Short mmCIF file of C-alpha atoms in Angstrom, two decimals:
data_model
loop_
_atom_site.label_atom_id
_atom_site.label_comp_id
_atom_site.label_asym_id
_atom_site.label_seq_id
_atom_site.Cartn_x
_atom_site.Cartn_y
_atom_site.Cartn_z
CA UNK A 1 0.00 0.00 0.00
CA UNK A 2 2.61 2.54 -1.33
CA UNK A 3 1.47 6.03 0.00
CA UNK A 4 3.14 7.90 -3.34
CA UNK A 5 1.85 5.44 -5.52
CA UNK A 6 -1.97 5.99 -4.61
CA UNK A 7 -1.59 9.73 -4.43
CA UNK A 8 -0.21 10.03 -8.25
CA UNK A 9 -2.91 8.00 -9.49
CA UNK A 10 -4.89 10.20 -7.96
CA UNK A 11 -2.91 12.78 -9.38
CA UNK A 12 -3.37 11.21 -13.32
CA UNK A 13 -7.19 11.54 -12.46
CA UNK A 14 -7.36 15.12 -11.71
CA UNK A 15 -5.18 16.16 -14.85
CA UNK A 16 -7.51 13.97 -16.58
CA UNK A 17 -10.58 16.08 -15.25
CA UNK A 18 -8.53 19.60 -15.16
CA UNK A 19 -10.97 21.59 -16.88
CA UNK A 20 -14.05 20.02 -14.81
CA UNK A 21 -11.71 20.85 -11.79
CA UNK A 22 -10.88 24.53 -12.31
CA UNK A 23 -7.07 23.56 -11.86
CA UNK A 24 -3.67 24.11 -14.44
CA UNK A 25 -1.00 22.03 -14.81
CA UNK A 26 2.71 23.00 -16.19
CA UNK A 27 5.71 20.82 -16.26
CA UNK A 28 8.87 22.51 -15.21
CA UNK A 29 12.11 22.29 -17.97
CA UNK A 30 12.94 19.59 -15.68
CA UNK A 31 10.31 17.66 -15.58
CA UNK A 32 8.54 18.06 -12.24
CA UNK A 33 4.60 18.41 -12.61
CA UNK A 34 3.30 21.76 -11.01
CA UNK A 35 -0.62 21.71 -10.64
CA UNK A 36 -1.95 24.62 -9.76
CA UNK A 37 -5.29 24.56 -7.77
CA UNK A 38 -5.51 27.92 -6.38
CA UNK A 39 -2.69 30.26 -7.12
CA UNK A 40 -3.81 31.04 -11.02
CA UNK A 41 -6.44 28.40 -11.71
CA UNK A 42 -9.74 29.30 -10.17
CA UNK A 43 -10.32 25.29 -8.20
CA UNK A 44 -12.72 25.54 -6.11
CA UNK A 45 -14.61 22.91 -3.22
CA UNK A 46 -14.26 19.68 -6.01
CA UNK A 47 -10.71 20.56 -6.54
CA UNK A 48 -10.09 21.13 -2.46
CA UNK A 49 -11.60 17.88 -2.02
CA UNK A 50 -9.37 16.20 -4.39
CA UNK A 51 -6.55 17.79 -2.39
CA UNK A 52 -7.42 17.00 0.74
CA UNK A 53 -7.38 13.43 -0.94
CA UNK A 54 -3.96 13.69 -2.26
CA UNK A 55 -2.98 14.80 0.99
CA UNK A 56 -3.98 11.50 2.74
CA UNK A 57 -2.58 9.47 0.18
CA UNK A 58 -5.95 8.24 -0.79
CA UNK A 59 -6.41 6.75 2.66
CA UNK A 60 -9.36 8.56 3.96
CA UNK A 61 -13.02 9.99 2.41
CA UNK A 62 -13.18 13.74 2.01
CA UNK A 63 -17.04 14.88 1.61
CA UNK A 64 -18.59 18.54 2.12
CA UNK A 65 -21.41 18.09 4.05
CA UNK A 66 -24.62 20.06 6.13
CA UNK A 67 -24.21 20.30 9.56
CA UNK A 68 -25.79 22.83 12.17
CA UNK A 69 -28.90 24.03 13.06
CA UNK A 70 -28.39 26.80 10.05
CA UNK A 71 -26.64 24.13 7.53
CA UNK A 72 -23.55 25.41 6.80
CA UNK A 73 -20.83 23.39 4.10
CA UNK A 74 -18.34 21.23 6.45
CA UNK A 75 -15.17 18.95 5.84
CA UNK A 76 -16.03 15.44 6.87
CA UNK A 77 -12.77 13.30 6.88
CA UNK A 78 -13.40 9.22 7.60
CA UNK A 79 -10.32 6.85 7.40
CA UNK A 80 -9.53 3.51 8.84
CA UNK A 81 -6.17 4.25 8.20
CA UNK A 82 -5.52 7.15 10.44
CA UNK A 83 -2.05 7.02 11.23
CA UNK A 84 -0.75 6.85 7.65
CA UNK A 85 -3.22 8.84 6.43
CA UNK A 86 -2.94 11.58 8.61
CA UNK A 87 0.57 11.16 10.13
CA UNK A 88 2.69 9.59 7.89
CA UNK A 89 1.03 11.92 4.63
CA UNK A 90 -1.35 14.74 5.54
CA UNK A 91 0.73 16.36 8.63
CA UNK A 92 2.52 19.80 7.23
CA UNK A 93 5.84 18.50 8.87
CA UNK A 94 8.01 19.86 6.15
CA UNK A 95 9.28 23.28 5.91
CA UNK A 96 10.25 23.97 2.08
CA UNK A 97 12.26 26.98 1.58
CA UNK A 98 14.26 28.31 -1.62
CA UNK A 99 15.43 31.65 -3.05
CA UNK A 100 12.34 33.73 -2.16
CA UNK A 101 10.19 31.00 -1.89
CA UNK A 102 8.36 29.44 1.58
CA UNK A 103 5.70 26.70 1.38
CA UNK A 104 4.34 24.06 4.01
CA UNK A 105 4.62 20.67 2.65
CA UNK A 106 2.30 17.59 3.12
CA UNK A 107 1.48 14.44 1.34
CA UNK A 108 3.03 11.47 1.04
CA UNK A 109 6.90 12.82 -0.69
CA UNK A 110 7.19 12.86 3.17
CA UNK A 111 7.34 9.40 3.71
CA UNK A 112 9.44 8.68 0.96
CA UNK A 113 12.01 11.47 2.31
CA UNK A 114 11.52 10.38 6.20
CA UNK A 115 13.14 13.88 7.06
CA UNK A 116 11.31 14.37 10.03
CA UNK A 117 11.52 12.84 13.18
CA UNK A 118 8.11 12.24 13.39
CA UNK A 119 9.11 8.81 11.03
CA UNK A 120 11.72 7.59 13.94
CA UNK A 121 8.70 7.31 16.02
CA UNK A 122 6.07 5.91 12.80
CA UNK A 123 8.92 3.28 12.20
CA UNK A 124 7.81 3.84 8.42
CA UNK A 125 9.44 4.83 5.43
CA UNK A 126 8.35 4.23 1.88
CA UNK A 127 10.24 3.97 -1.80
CA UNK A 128 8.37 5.63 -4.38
CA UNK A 129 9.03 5.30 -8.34
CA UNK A 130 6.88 8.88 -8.61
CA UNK A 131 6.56 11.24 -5.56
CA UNK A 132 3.82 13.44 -4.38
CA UNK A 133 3.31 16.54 -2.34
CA UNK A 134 1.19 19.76 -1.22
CA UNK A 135 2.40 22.82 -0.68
CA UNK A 136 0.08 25.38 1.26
CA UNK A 137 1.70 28.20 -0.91
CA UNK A 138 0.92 31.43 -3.02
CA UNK A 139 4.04 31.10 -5.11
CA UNK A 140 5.37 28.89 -8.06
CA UNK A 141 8.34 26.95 -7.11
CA UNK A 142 11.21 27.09 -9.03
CA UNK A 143 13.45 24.19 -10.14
CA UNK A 144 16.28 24.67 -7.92
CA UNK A 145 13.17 23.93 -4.77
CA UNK A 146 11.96 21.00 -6.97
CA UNK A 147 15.59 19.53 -7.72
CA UNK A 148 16.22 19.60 -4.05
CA UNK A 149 12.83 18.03 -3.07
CA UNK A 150 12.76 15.07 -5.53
CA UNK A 151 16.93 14.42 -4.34
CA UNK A 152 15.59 14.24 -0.96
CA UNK A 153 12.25 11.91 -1.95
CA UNK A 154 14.74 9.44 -4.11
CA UNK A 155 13.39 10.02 -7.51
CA UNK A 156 14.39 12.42 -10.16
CA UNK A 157 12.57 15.84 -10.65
CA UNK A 158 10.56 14.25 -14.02
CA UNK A 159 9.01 11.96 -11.61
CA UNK A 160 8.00 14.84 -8.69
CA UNK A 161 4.43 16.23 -9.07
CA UNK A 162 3.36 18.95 -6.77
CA UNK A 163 -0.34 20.10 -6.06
CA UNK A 164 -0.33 24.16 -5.16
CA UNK A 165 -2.59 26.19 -3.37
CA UNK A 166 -2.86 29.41 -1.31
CA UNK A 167 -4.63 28.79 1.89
CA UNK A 168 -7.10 31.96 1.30
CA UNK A 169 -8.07 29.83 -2.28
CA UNK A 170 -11.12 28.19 -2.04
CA UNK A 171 -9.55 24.79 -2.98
CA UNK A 172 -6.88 25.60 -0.02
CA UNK A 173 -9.07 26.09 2.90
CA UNK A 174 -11.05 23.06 2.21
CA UNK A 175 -7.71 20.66 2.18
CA UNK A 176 -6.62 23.07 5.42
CA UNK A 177 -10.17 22.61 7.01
CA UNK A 178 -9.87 18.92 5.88
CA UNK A 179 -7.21 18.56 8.72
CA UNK A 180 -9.63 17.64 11.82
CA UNK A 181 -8.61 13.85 12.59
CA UNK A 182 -4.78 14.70 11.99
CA UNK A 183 -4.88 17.67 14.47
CA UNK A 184 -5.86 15.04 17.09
CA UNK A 185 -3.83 12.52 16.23
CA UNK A 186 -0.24 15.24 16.13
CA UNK A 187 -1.49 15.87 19.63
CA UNK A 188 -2.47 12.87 20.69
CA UNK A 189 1.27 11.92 19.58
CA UNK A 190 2.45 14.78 21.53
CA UNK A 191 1.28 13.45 24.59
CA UNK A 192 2.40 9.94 24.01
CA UNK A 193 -0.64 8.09 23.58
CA UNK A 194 0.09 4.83 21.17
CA UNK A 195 -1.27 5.48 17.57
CA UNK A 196 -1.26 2.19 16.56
CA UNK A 197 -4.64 1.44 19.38
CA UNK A 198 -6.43 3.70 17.12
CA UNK A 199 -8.70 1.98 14.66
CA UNK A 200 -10.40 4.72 12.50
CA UNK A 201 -10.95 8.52 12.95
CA UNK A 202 -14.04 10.50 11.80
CA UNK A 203 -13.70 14.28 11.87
CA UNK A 204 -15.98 17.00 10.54
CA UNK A 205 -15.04 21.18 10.42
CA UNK A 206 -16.83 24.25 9.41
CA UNK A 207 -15.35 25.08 6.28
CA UNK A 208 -14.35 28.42 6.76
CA UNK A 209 -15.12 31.56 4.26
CA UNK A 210 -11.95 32.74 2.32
CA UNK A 211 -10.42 35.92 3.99
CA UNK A 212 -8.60 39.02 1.73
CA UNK A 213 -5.34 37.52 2.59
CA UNK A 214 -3.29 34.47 3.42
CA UNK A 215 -2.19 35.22 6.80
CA UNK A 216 -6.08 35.96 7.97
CA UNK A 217 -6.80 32.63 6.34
CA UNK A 218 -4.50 30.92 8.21
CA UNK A 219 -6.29 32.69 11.50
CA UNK A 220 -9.92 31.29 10.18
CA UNK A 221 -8.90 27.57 8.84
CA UNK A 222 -7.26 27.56 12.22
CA UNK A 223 -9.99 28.56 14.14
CA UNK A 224 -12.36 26.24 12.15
CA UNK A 225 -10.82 23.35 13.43
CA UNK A 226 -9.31 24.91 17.02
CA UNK A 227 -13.36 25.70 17.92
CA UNK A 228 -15.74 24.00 15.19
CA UNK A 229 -14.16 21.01 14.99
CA UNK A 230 -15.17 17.92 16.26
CA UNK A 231 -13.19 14.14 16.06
CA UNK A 232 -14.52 10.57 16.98
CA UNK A 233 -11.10 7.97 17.16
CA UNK A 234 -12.06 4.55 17.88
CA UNK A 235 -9.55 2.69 20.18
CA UNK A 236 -8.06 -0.45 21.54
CA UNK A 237 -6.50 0.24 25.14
CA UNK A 238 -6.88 0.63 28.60
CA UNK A 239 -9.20 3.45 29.42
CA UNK A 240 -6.64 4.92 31.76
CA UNK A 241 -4.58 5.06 29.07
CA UNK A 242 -7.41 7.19 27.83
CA UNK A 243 -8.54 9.24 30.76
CA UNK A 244 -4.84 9.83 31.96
CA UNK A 245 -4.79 12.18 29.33
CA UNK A 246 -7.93 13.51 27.82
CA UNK A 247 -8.67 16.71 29.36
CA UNK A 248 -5.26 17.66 27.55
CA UNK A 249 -6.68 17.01 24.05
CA UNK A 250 -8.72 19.34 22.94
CA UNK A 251 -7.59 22.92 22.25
CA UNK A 252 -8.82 24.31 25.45
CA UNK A 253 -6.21 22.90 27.27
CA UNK A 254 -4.17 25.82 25.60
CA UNK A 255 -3.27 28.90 27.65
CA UNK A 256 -3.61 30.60 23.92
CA UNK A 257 -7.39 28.83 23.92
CA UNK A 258 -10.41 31.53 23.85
CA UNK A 259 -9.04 33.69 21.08
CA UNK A 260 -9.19 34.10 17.13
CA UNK A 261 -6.19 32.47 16.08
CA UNK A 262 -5.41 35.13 14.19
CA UNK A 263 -4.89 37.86 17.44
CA UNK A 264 -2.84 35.03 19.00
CA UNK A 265 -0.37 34.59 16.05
CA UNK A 266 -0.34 38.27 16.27
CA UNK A 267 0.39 38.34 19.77
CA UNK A 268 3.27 36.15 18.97
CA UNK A 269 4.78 38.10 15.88
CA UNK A 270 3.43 35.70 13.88
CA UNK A 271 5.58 32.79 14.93
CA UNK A 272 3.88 29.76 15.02
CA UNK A 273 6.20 28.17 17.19
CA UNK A 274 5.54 29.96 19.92
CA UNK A 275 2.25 29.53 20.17
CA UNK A 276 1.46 26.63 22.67
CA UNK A 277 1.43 23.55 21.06
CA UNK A 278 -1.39 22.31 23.10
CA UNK A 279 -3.75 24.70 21.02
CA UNK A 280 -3.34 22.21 18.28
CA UNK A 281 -6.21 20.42 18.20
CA UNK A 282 -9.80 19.70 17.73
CA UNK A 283 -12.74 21.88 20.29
CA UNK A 284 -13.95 18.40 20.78
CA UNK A 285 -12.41 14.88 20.85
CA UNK A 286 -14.50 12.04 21.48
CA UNK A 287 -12.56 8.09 22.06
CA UNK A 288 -14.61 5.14 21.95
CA UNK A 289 -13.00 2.26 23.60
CA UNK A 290 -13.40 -0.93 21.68
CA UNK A 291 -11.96 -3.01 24.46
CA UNK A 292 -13.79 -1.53 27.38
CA UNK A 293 -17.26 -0.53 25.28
CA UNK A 294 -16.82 2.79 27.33
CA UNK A 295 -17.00 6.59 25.99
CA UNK A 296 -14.83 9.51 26.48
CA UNK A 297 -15.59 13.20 25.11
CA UNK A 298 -13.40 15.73 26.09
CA UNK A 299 -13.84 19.82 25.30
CA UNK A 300 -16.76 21.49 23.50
CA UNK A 301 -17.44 23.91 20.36
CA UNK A 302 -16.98 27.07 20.96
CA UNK A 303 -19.73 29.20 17.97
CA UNK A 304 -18.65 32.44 20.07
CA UNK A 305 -15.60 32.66 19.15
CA UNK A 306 -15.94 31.08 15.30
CA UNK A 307 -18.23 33.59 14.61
CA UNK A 308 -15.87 36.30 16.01
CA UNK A 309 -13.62 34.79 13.00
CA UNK A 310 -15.72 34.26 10.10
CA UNK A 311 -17.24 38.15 10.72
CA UNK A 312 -20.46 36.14 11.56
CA UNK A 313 -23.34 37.29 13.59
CA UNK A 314 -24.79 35.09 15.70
#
């Protein structure tokens, strides 16, 4: 089950179906692929989806769905495969910079380059023949960035393709928004809980609305998961394994909890790394024990402040 492998089949699809999709595709003088959902090409929610896809390696179901009292459109993630969907592909773990040029990587080129030491702890690694990634990103890379990325996935560049998209396009706050499950698994990680007890993941996420920019979409596809999200894991372990723990999953564990994300990363310069890492997560975690039969739901939505950063009345 070669991560890369499903991804650029999924990739063949969606150049198959570019026009249908809103998305462009160009191929680089060396060979890498470059399709562009957002940055140029309109995309839109079908081509999000089909990113969010790509970003779990084909390993989970992305749908836009009602939920709410007033139906609003929401990112519904379901995968049986949660920890190499969502940690071993989807997690942004890799920083790409170049000359002028800054993107957050996901997807599965990760696993073939095992950079991070995230992998150590997955104990996976992957060979790929063609290698995939996102890159949350307003800007083209240029070949030097692709040379360096497919040298550091084992493949040549002709063999990289890369899917692009700004986080205020439509297509890239979907596959942002799209990030519910793997929020709560990187934390769950974080506080040493075993991933391999968890079964399957559901997630689901107000899909926020596009903002002017790129930094205040950051602040609501953030806040769409940090207060409107909501994830289901189902486990095999000891509920104190469980309960040892919970009340530090959701977000509003966070000292930085209570607050558009936006003000916070503000507050902080806008450096995400010192923001407290227990922010990262879901408003609401719920773990069903499949050993014990027993429930566990930990935090709650929080429509105050979501509103407060979609410029929603209530």
């Amino acid at each position: 089950m070669n991560l890369n492998h499903r991804a650029a089949l999924l990739c063949d699809d969606m150049l198959a179906r570019a026009d249908e999709l809103g998305i462009r595709s160009q191929q680089l003088d060396c060979g890498t692929t470059l399709i562009d959902c957002g940055i140029q090409a309109a995309g839109g929610l079908a081509a999000g989806v089909m990113l969010a896809r790509a970003c779990t390696a084909e390993l989970a179901e992305v749908t836009i769905v009602p939920s709410g009292s007033l139906p609003r459109p929401t990112v519904q993630v379901t995968t049986d495969h949660p920890k190499l969907a969502c940690m071993a592909s989807q997690y942004a773990g890799w920083e790409v910079k170049g000359k002028g040029f800054f993107a957050m990587g996901s997807g599965p080129m990760r696993a073939a380059a095992a950079r991070e030491p995230l992998f150590e702890d997955l104990k996976y690694k992957e060979q790929a023949k063609r290698a995939v990634g996102v890159l949350e990103t307003a800007q083209f890379p240029g070949e030097e960035v692709c040379g360096e990325l497919a040298d550091k996935c084992g493949v040549t560049p002709d063999n990289l393709i890369l899917l692009l998209a700004p986080t205020k396009s439509l297509a890239g706050g979907v596959q942002v928004v799209a990030r519910s499950v793997e929020t709560a698994l990187h934390k769950l990680h974080e506080l040493k809980f075993d991933l391999d007890s968890i079964c399957s993941g559901w997630g689901c996420a107000p899909l926020s609305p596009p903002a002017k920019d790129d930094v205040s979409s950051v602040g609501r596809t953030n806040d769409a998961i940090l207060y409107g999200g909501h994830v289901v894991l189902h486990v095999r372990c000891k509920d104190a394994a469980v309960t040892s723990i919970g009340e530090q999953i959701p977000s509003s564990a966070s000292s930085d909890y209570g607050r558009p994300f936006g003000e916070v990363l503000a507050s902080y310069e806008y450096d995400f790394y010192k923001v407290d890492p227990l922010l990262f997560s879901p408003a609401m975690v719920t773990l069903v024990n499949l050993k014990s039969g027993n429930t566990f739901r930990y935090g709650e939505l929080n429509q105050a402040v979501l509103a407060q950063s979609f410029g929603e009345s209530l």
